[in-house]
Coordinates of C-alpha atoms in Angstrom, one line a residue:
Chain F
N258 CA 8.5 7.3 20.9
A259 CA 6.4 9.0 18.2
G260 CA 4.3 5.9 17.2
V261 CA 3.1 6.1 13.6
T262 CA 3.9 9.2 11.7
Q263 CA 2.7 10.3 8.2
T264 CA 3.8 13.0 5.8
P265 CA 2.5 15.2 4.4
K266 CA -0.5 16.2 6.5
F267 CA -2.2 17.9 3.6
Q268 CA -1.8 17.8 -0.2
V269 CA -3.6 19.1 -3.2
L270 CA -2.9 17.6 -6.6
K271 CA -4.2 18.1 -10.1
T272 CA -5.6 15.1 -12.0
G273 CA -2.8 13.1 -13.5
Q274 CA -0.1 14.2 -11.0
S275 CA 1.8 11.6 -9.0
M276 CA 2.8 11.6 -5.4
T277 CA 4.0 9.4 -2.6
L278 CA 2.6 9.3 0.9
Q279 CA 5.1 8.4 3.6
C280 CA 4.5 6.4 6.7
A281 CA 7.0 5.4 9.4
Q282 CA 6.6 3.7 12.8
D283 CA 9.1 3.4 15.6
M284 CA 7.5 0.6 17.5
N285 CA 9.4 -2.2 15.8
H286 CA 6.1 -3.5 14.4
N287 CA 6.1 -6.1 11.7
S288 CA 2.8 -5.3 9.9
M289 CA 1.8 -2.1 8.3
Y290 CA -1.4 -0.9 6.6
W291 CA -2.8 1.8 4.4
Y292 CA -6.5 2.8 4.7
R293 CA -8.6 5.5 3.1
Q294 CA -11.5 7.1 4.9
D295 CA -14.4 8.5 3.1
P296 CA -17.6 10.0 4.5
G297 CA -20.2 7.4 5.2
M298 CA -17.9 4.5 4.2
G299 CA -15.7 4.1 7.2
L300 CA -12.1 3.0 6.6
R301 CA -11.3 0.7 3.7
L302 CA -8.0 -1.2 3.4
I303 CA -5.9 -0.3 0.4
Y304 CA -2.8 -2.4 0.9
Y305 CA -1.0 -4.0 3.7
S306 CA 2.4 -5.5 4.5
A307 CA 2.5 -8.4 6.8
S308 CA 6.2 -8.2 7.2
E309 CA 9.2 -6.6 5.7
G310 CA 9.5 -7.6 2.0
T311 CA 5.8 -8.6 1.6
T312 CA 2.8 -6.6 0.4
D313 CA -0.7 -7.6 -0.4
K314 CA -3.8 -6.0 -1.8
G315 CA -6.7 -4.9 0.4
E316 CA -10.2 -4.0 -0.5
V317 CA -9.6 -1.0 -2.7
P318 CA -6.1 -1.3 -4.3
N319 CA -6.8 0.1 -7.8
G320 CA -4.8 3.2 -8.6
Y321 CA -2.3 2.7 -5.8
N322 CA 1.1 1.0 -5.3
V323 CA 3.0 0.4 -2.2
S324 CA 6.6 -0.1 -1.1
R325 CA 7.7 -1.6 2.2
L326 CA 11.1 0.1 2.2
N327 CA 12.3 -1.5 5.5
K328 CA 10.7 -2.5 8.7
R329 CA 9.9 1.1 9.7
E330 CA 8.6 2.5 6.5
F331 CA 5.7 1.8 4.2
S332 CA 4.9 4.2 1.4
L333 CA 1.8 4.6 -0.7
R334 CA 2.1 5.9 -4.3
L335 CA -0.5 7.4 -6.6
E336 CA 0.9 7.2 -10.1
S337 CA -1.8 9.3 -11.8
A338 CA -4.1 10.9 -9.3
A339 CA -7.8 11.0 -10.0
P340 CA -10.6 13.0 -8.2
S341 CA -12.0 9.7 -6.9
Q342 CA -8.8 9.5 -4.8
T343 CA -9.7 12.5 -2.8
S344 CA -9.8 11.2 0.7
V345 CA -8.1 11.0 4.1
Y346 CA -5.4 8.4 4.2
F347 CA -4.4 6.6 7.3
C348 CA -1.4 4.4 7.9
A349 CA -1.4 1.8 10.7
S350 CA 1.0 -0.7 12.2
R351 CA 0.7 -3.8 14.3
A352 CA 3.2 -5.8 16.3
M353 CA 3.1 -9.2 14.6
P354 CA 1.2 -11.3 12.2
G355 CA -1.5 -13.5 13.7
L356 CA -0.4 -17.0 14.5
A357 CA -1.6 -19.6 12.1
G358 CA -4.7 -21.1 13.5
G359 CA -4.5 -18.9 16.5
R360 CA -5.9 -15.5 17.5
S361 CA -4.3 -12.2 17.5
T362 CA -3.9 -10.3 20.7
D363 CA -2.3 -7.4 19.0
T364 CA -3.9 -4.1 18.0
Q365 CA -3.4 -1.7 15.1
Y366 CA -2.1 1.7 15.9
F367 CA -3.0 4.6 13.5
G368 CA -1.1 7.6 12.3
P369 CA -2.5 11.1 12.2
G370 CA -3.7 10.9 8.6
T371 CA -3.0 12.7 5.3
R372 CA -5.8 14.8 3.8
L373 CA -5.5 14.5 0.0
T374 CA -7.5 16.6 -2.5
V375 CA -7.3 15.9 -6.2
L376 CA -8.7 18.6 -8.5
Chain M
A151 CA -16.3 -12.1 3.4
Q152 CA -16.8 -10.4 6.6
S153 CA -18.8 -7.2 7.1
V154 CA -19.6 -4.8 9.9
S155 CA -22.9 -2.8 10.3
Q156 CA -23.3 0.2 12.4
H157 CA -27.0 1.1 12.3
N158 CA -26.8 4.6 13.8
H159 CA -25.2 7.1 11.5
H160 CA -25.6 10.2 13.7
V161 CA -26.6 10.2 17.4
I162 CA -27.3 13.4 19.3
L163 CA -27.5 13.2 23.1
S164 CA -27.5 15.6 26.0
E165 CA -24.8 15.5 28.6
A166 CA -25.4 12.8 31.3
A167 CA -27.6 10.7 29.0
S168 CA -26.8 7.1 28.5
L169 CA -25.3 5.8 25.3
E170 CA -25.6 2.7 23.3
L171 CA -24.2 2.3 19.8
G172 CA -25.0 -0.7 17.8
C173 CA -22.6 -2.9 16.0
N174 CA -23.3 -6.2 14.2
Y175 CA -20.9 -8.3 12.2
S176 CA -21.1 -11.2 9.8
Y177 CA -18.3 -13.6 9.8
G178 CA -18.2 -17.4 10.0
G179 CA -15.1 -17.8 12.1
T180 CA -13.6 -16.7 15.3
V181 CA -13.6 -13.0 15.6
N182 CA -11.7 -10.3 17.4
L183 CA -13.7 -7.1 17.9
F184 CA -12.7 -3.5 18.4
W185 CA -14.2 -0.1 18.9
Y186 CA -12.1 2.9 17.8
V187 CA -12.8 6.5 18.4
Q188 CA -11.8 9.5 16.3
Y189 CA -12.1 12.9 17.9
P190 CA -12.5 15.9 15.6
G191 CA -9.3 16.4 13.6
Q192 CA -7.5 13.5 15.2
H193 CA -6.5 10.0 14.3
L194 CA -8.2 6.8 15.3
Q195 CA -7.6 5.6 18.9
L196 CA -8.4 2.3 20.4
L197 CA -11.3 2.5 22.8
L198 CA -11.6 -1.2 23.7
K199 CA -11.2 -4.7 22.2
Y200 CA -12.5 -8.2 22.7
F201 CA -10.5 -11.3 21.9
S202 CA -11.8 -14.0 24.3
G203 CA -13.0 -14.5 27.9
D204 CA -15.5 -12.3 29.6
P205 CA -17.9 -10.9 26.9
L206 CA -18.3 -7.7 28.8
V207 CA -15.2 -5.6 28.2
K208 CA -14.2 -2.3 29.7
G209 CA -12.3 0.4 27.8
I210 CA -11.0 3.8 28.4
K211 CA -13.1 6.8 29.5
G212 CA -15.8 4.8 31.0
F213 CA -16.9 2.9 27.9
E214 CA -17.8 -0.7 27.8
A215 CA -19.0 -3.2 25.2
E216 CA -20.7 -6.5 25.3
F217 CA -20.0 -9.3 22.9
I218 CA -23.2 -11.4 22.3
K219 CA -22.1 -14.3 20.1
S220 CA -25.7 -15.5 19.3
K221 CA -26.6 -12.0 18.0
F222 CA -23.3 -11.3 16.3
S223 CA -23.3 -8.0 18.1
F224 CA -20.7 -5.9 19.9
N225 CA -22.6 -2.8 21.2
L226 CA -20.8 0.0 22.8
R227 CA -22.2 1.6 26.0
K228 CA -21.6 4.4 28.4
P229 CA -23.9 5.2 31.3
S230 CA -23.4 9.0 31.3
V231 CA -21.8 10.8 28.4
Q232 CA -19.8 14.0 28.5
W233 CA -19.4 16.8 26.0
S234 CA -15.9 15.6 25.4
D235 CA -17.3 12.3 24.0
T236 CA -18.3 14.1 20.8
A237 CA -16.5 12.1 18.2
E238 CA -16.9 9.5 15.5
Y239 CA -17.0 5.8 16.7
F240 CA -16.0 2.9 14.5
C241 CA -16.6 -0.8 15.2
A242 CA -14.2 -3.2 13.5
V243 CA -13.7 -7.0 13.2
S244 CA -10.5 -8.8 12.4
S245 CA -9.8 -11.8 10.2
F246 CA -6.7 -13.5 9.0
S247 CA -5.2 -13.5 5.5
N248 CA -3.2 -16.3 3.9
F249 CA -0.1 -14.8 5.7
G250 CA -1.9 -15.3 9.0
N251 CA -2.1 -11.6 9.3
E252 CA -4.9 -9.7 10.9
K253 CA -6.9 -7.4 8.6
L254 CA -9.5 -5.1 10.1
T255 CA -12.9 -4.5 8.5
F256 CA -14.5 -1.3 9.7
G257 CA -18.1 -0.3 10.0
T258 CA -19.2 3.0 8.4
G259 CA -19.0 4.8 11.7
T260 CA -21.4 6.6 14.0
R261 CA -21.1 10.3 14.6
L262 CA -21.9 11.2 18.2
T263 CA -22.7 14.7 19.1
I264 CA -23.1 15.6 22.8
I265 CA -25.1 18.8 23.6
P266 CA -23.9 20.6 26.7

C-alpha cells in the first residue's frame, strides 16, 4: 500500500514549456486535491476532484488544468509554464465527500510532492 | 470565506522546553480542525484532528491541541520538545463545497527549530 504517489519528484522547465504532474492513490479514495506550497504562504488549493468525473477550482486555479483520469489518478497540467509557478506541488486524497449537512470524519493524505522550477 | 492565522512564523526552543503554537480561524459554520507536520524534505503528515466531542485532542508523538470555540482557536502544545520535533507545522480548517466535499484551508505555517 503506497498511499499517494507523485511523479516526477523534481522538474525544471523553461518559460512557456508545458508539463503534466501525475498523482495516483491506491487507497480507493473518492476525492483528490492539488495544492501548491510557497514560502510564507502555506498550502493553497489549486483544483480538486470530489469524485471520479468531477473537478472544481480551488483558490489559485489560473494557469493550470486538471484531469481525473479514473478513480486512482488525478493529473495537473501546466500548459505554458511561468516563473510564478515555481513551487512545490502536493497531491492529496480523501476517502469520501462530506455528507450533505453533516460533518466529515475523513482526513486528507498527502503525497511526497513535486518540486518545480520554471526559469 | 474561511481563513486560518498562525501567529508564530519561526519558533526556536531548546530541548525539553514546552511548546505552544497558536492557531486562530475565522469561519461562521461548524469546523473541523487539523494540525499537520512537515519534517524537512518530507510530505505533510497528520498530527491530530478535531471534529467533535472532547475539545482537548491528543495526537501522535506527545502532541495535543485544545479547541476553544469562544476564541476561535486551536493551539498546539507539547510539554517537552525533542530535537526530532524540528519541522514545519500547519494548522488547517475544513469546509464543504457545493458538492459536499471537504476543502482544507491552511495557515501559513510555523517553522519550529529545536536546539539540542
